[in-house]
CSV table of C-alpha atoms and ligand atoms in Angstrom, one decimal:
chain,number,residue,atom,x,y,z
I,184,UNK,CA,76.9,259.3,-54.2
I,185,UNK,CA,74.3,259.1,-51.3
I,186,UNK,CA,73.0,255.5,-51.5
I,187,UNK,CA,69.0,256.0,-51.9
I,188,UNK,CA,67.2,255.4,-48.1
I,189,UNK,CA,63.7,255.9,-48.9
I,190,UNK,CA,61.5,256.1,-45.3
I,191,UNK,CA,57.7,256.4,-45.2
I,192,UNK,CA,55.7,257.3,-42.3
I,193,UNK,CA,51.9,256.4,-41.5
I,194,UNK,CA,51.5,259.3,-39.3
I,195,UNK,CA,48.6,257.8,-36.7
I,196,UNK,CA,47.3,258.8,-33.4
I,197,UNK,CA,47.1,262.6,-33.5
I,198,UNK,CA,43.0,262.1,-32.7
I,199,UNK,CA,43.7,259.7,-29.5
I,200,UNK,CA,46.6,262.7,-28.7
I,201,UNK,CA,44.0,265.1,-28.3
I,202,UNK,CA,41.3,263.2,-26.7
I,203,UNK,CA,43.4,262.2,-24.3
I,204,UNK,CA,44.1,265.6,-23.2
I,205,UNK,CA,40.4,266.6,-23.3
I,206,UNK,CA,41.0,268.5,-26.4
I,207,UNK,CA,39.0,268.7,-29.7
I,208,UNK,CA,41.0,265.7,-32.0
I,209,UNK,CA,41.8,268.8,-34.7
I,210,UNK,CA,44.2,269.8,-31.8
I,211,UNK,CA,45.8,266.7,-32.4
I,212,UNK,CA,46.6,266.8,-36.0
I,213,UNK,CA,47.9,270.8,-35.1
I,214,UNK,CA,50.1,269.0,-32.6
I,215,UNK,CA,50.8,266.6,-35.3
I,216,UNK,CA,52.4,269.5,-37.6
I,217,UNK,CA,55.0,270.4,-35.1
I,218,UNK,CA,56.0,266.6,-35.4
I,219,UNK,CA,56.1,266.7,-39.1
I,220,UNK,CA,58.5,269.8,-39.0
I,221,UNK,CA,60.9,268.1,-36.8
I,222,UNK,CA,60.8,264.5,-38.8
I,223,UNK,CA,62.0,266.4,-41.7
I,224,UNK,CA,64.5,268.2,-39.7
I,225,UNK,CA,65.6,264.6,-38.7
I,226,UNK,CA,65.5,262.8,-41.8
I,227,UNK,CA,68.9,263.9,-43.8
I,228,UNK,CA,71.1,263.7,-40.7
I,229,UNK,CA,69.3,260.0,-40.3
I,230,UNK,CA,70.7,259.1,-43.7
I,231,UNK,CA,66.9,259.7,-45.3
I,232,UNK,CA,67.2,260.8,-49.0
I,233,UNK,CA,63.3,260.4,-49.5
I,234,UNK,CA,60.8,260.7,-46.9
I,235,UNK,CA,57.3,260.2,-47.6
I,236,UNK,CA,54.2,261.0,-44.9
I,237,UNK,CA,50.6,260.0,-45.1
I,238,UNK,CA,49.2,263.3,-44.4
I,239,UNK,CA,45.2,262.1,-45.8
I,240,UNK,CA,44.3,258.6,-47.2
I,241,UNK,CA,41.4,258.9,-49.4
I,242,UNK,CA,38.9,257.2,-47.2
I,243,UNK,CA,39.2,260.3,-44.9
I,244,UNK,CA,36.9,262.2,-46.8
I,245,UNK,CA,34.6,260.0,-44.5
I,246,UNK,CA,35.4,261.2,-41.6
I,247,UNK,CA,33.3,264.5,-40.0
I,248,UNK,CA,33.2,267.9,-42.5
I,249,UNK,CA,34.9,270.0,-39.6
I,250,UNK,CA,37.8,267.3,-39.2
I,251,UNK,CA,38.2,266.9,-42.9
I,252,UNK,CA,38.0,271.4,-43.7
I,253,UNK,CA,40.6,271.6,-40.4
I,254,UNK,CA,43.2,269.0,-41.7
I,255,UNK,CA,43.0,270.8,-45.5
I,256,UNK,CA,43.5,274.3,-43.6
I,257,UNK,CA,46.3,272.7,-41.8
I,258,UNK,CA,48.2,271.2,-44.7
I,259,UNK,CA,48.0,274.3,-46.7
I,260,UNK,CA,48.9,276.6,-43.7
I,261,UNK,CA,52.1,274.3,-43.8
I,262,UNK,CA,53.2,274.5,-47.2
I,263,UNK,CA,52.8,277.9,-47.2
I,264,UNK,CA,54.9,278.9,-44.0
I,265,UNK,CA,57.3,276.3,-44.2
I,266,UNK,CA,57.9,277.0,-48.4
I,267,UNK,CA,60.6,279.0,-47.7
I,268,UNK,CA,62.3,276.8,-45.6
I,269,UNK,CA,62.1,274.0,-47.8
I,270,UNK,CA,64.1,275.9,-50.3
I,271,UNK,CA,66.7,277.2,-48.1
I,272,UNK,CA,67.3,273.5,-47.0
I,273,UNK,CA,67.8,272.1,-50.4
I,274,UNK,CA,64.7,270.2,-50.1
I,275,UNK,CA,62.2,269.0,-52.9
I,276,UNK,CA,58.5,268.6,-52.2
I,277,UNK,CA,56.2,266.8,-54.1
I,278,UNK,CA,52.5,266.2,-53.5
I,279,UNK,CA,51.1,262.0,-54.5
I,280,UNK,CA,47.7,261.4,-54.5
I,281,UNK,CA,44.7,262.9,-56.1
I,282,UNK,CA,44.2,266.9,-56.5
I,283,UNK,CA,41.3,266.8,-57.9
I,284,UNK,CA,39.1,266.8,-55.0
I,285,UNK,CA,40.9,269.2,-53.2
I,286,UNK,CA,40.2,272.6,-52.4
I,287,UNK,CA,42.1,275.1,-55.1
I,288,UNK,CA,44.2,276.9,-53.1
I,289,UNK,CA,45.5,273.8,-51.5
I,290,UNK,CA,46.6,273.0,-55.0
I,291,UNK,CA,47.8,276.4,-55.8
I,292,UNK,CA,49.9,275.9,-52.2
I,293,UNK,CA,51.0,272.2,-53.6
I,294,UNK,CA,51.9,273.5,-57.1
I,295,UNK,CA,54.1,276.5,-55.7
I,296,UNK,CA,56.0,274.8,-53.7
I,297,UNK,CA,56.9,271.7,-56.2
I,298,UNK,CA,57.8,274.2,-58.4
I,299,UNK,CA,60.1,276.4,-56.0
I,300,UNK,CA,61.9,273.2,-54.9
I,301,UNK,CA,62.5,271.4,-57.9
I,302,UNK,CA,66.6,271.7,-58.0
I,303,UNK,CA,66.2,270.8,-54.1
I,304,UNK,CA,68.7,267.3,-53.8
I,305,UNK,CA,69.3,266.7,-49.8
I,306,UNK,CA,65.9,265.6,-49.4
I,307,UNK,CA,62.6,264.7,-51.4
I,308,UNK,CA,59.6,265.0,-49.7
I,309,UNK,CA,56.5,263.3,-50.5
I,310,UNK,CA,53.1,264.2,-49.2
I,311,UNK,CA,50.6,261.4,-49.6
I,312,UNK,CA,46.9,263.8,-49.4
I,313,UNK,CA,44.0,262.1,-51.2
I,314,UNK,CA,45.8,258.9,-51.6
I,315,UNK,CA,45.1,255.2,-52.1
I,316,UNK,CA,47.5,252.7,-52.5
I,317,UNK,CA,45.0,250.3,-54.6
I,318,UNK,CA,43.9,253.4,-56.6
I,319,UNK,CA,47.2,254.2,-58.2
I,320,UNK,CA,47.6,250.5,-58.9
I,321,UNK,CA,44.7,250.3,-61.0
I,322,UNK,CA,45.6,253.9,-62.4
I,323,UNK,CA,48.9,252.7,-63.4
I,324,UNK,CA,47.3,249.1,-64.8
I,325,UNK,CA,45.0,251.1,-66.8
I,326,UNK,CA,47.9,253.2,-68.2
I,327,UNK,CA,50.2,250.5,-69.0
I,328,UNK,CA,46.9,248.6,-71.0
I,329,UNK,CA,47.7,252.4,-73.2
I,330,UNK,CA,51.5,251.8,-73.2
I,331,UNK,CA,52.6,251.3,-77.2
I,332,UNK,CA,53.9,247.8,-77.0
I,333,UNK,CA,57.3,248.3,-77.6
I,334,UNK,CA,57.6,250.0,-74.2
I,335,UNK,CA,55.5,247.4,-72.5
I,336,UNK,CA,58.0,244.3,-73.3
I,337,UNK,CA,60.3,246.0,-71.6
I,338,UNK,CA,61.4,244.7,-67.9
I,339,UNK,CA,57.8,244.5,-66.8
I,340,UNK,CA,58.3,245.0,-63.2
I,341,UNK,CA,60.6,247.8,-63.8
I,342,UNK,CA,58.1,249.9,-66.3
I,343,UNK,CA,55.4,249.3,-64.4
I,344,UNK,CA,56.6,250.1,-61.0
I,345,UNK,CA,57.8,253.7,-62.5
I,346,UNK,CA,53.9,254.0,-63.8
I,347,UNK,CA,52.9,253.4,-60.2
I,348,UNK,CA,55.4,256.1,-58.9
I,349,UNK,CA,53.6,258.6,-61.4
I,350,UNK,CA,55.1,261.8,-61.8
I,351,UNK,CA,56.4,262.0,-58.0
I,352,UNK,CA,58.9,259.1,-59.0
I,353,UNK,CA,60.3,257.2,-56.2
I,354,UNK,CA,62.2,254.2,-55.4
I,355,UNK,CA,60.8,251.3,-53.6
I,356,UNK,CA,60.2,251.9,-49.6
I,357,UNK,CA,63.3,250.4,-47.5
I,358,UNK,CA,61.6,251.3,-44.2
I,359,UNK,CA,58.0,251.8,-43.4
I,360,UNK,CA,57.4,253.7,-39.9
I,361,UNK,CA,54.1,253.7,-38.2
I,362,UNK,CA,52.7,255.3,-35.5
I,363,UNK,CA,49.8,255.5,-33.0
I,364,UNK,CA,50.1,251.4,-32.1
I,365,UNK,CA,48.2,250.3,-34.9
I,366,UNK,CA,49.8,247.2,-36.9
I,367,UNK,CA,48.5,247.6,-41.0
I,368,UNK,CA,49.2,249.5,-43.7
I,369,UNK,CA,45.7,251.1,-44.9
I,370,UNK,CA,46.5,251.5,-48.1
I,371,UNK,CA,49.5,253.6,-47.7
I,372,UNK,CA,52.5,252.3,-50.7
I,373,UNK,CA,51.4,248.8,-51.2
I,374,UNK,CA,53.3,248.4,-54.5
I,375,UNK,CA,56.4,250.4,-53.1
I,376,UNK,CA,56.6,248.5,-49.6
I,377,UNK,CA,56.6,244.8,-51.4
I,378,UNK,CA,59.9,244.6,-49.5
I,379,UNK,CA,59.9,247.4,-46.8
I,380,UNK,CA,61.2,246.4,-43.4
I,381,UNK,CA,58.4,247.7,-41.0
I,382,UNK,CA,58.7,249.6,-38.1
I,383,UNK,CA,55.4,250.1,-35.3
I,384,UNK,CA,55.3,251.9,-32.1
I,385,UNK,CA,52.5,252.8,-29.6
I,386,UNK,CA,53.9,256.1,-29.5
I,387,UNK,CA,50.9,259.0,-30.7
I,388,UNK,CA,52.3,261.5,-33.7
I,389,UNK,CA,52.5,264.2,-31.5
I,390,UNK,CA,54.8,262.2,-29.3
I,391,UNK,CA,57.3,261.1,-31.6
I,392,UNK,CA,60.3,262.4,-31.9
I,393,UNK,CA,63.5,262.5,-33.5
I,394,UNK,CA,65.2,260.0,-31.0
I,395,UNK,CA,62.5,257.5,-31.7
I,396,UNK,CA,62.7,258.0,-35.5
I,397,UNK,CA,66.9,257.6,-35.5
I,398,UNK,CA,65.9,254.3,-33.2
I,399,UNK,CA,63.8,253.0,-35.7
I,400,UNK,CA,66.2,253.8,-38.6
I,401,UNK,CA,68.9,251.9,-36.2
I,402,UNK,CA,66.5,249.3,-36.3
I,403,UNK,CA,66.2,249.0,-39.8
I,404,UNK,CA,70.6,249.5,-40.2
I,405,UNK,CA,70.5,245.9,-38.2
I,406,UNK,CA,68.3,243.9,-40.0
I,407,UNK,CA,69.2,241.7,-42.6
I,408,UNK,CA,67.6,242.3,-45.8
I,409,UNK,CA,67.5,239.3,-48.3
I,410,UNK,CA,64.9,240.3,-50.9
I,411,UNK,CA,63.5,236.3,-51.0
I,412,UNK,CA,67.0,235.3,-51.5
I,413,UNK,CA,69.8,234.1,-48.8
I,414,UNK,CA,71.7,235.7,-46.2
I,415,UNK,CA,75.6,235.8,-47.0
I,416,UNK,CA,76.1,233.3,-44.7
I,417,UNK,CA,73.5,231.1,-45.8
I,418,UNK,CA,74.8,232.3,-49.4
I,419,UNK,CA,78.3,230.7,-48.7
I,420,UNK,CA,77.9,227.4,-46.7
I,421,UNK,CA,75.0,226.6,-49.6
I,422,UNK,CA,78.2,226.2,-51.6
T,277,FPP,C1,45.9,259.9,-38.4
T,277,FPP,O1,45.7,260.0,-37.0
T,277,FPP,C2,46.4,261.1,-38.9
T,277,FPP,C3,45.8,261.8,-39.9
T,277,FPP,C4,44.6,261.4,-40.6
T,277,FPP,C5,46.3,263.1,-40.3
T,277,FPP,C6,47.8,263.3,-40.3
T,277,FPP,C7,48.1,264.8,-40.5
T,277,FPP,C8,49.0,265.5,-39.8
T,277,FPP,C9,50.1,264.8,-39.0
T,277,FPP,C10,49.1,266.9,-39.9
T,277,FPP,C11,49.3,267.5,-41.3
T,277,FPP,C12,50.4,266.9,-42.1
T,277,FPP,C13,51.4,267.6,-42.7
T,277,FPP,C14,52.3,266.8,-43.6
T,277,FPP,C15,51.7,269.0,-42.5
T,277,FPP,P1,44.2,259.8,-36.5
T,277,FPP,O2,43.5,261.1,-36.6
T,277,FPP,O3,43.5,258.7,-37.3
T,277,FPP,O4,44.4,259.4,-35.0
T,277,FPP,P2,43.6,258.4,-34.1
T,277,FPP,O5,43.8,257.0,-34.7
T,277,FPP,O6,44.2,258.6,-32.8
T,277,FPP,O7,42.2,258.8,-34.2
């Protein structure tokens, strides 16, 4: 069996890209599409059984009208043309985050395609669009206060890690990627990255490629991952 290698991308700097270049930033996040397709290309041969990108954080909605309708246009022109592909490639997409404030046929988009990759096993995709870490905390605190108790004495951490996870269940992060030089998370998998190894470059989205994303996973294959407890070494000479 594949061992699980769940990778999740923060996908920043597709704004600077542009600017950069003289170029309105939703230029940028277009370039920042062509990235996307190739990191997913990437991920399987990289070992990647779940990959999940941070495609709109739900403090985006602040950010201008025409920025905000281009990026929706963009995400559902992707699902849409890349649907088939998704299939073909044994692939699984799922959408986390709230769809409740999106536009419909972004849903409709979402929907079909979770739908038409469901059997997909090589790789599960996750979209993070109208998400907030600290919002599907308290989502899932509130629906663990409506758990019967039986089910609530359970492991704790256990149960109430797979309410956090939702419907788009996941296992915890192994290797958190971002982008754009920026060092934080911004609410992206708080819960899920409690013991992600983390991975920042300067590079800008539309720069990064597959050879940086294999030398961060080559990164992650050399570190040592102990969990709060000891290193074998450590483990042995303690006796
Ligand atoms: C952050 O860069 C990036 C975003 C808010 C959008 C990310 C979206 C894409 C890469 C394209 C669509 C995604 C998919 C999955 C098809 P920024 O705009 O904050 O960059 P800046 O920090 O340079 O301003």
């Amino acid at each position: 069996m594949t061992q699980p290698f769940h990778v999740a991308i923060s996908m920043d700097g597709n704004g600077r890209w542009a600017t950069r270049r003289g170029l309105p930033r939703g230029l940028g996040h277009k370039a920042g599409v062509q990235t996307v397709r190739r990191i997913v290309e990437a991920a399987p041969d990289l070992g990647v059984t779940t990959l999940t990108l941070f495609a709109f954080s739900a403090n985006n909605w602040n950010r201008p009208q025409v920025e905000v309708d281009g990026l929706m246009m963009l995400l559902d022109a992707y699902l849409r043309s890349d649907a088939r592909r998704f299939v073909e490639s044994g692939a699984r997409l799922t959408l986390i985050g709230r769809r409740d404030r999106l536009p419909p046929s972004l849903v409709q988009a979402i929907e079909a395609v979770e739908a038409a990759s469901a059997g997909g096993r090589r790789l599960h995709l996750r979209i993070a669009i109208d998400y907030s870490a600290r919002e599907e905390i308290v989502r899932a605190a509130n629906d663990w206060r409506a758990l019967p108790a039986a089910v609530a004495t359970g492991p704790a951490l256990d149960a109430f890690s797979r309410l956090v996870a939702g419907a788009a269940d996941a296992e915890a992060v192994d290797l958190m990627i971002r982008t754009g030089g920026e060092k934080r998370l911004s609410d992206f998998l708080l819960w899920e990255c409690a013991y992600a190894e983390l991975w920042f470059t300067d590079t800008l989205w539309p720069d990064f490629t597959e050879a940086g994303f294999a030398a961060a996973v080559e990164d992650f294959r050399r570190r040592e991952r102990r969990f709060g407890g000891l290193s074998a070494g450590e483990q042995r000479a303690a006796g």
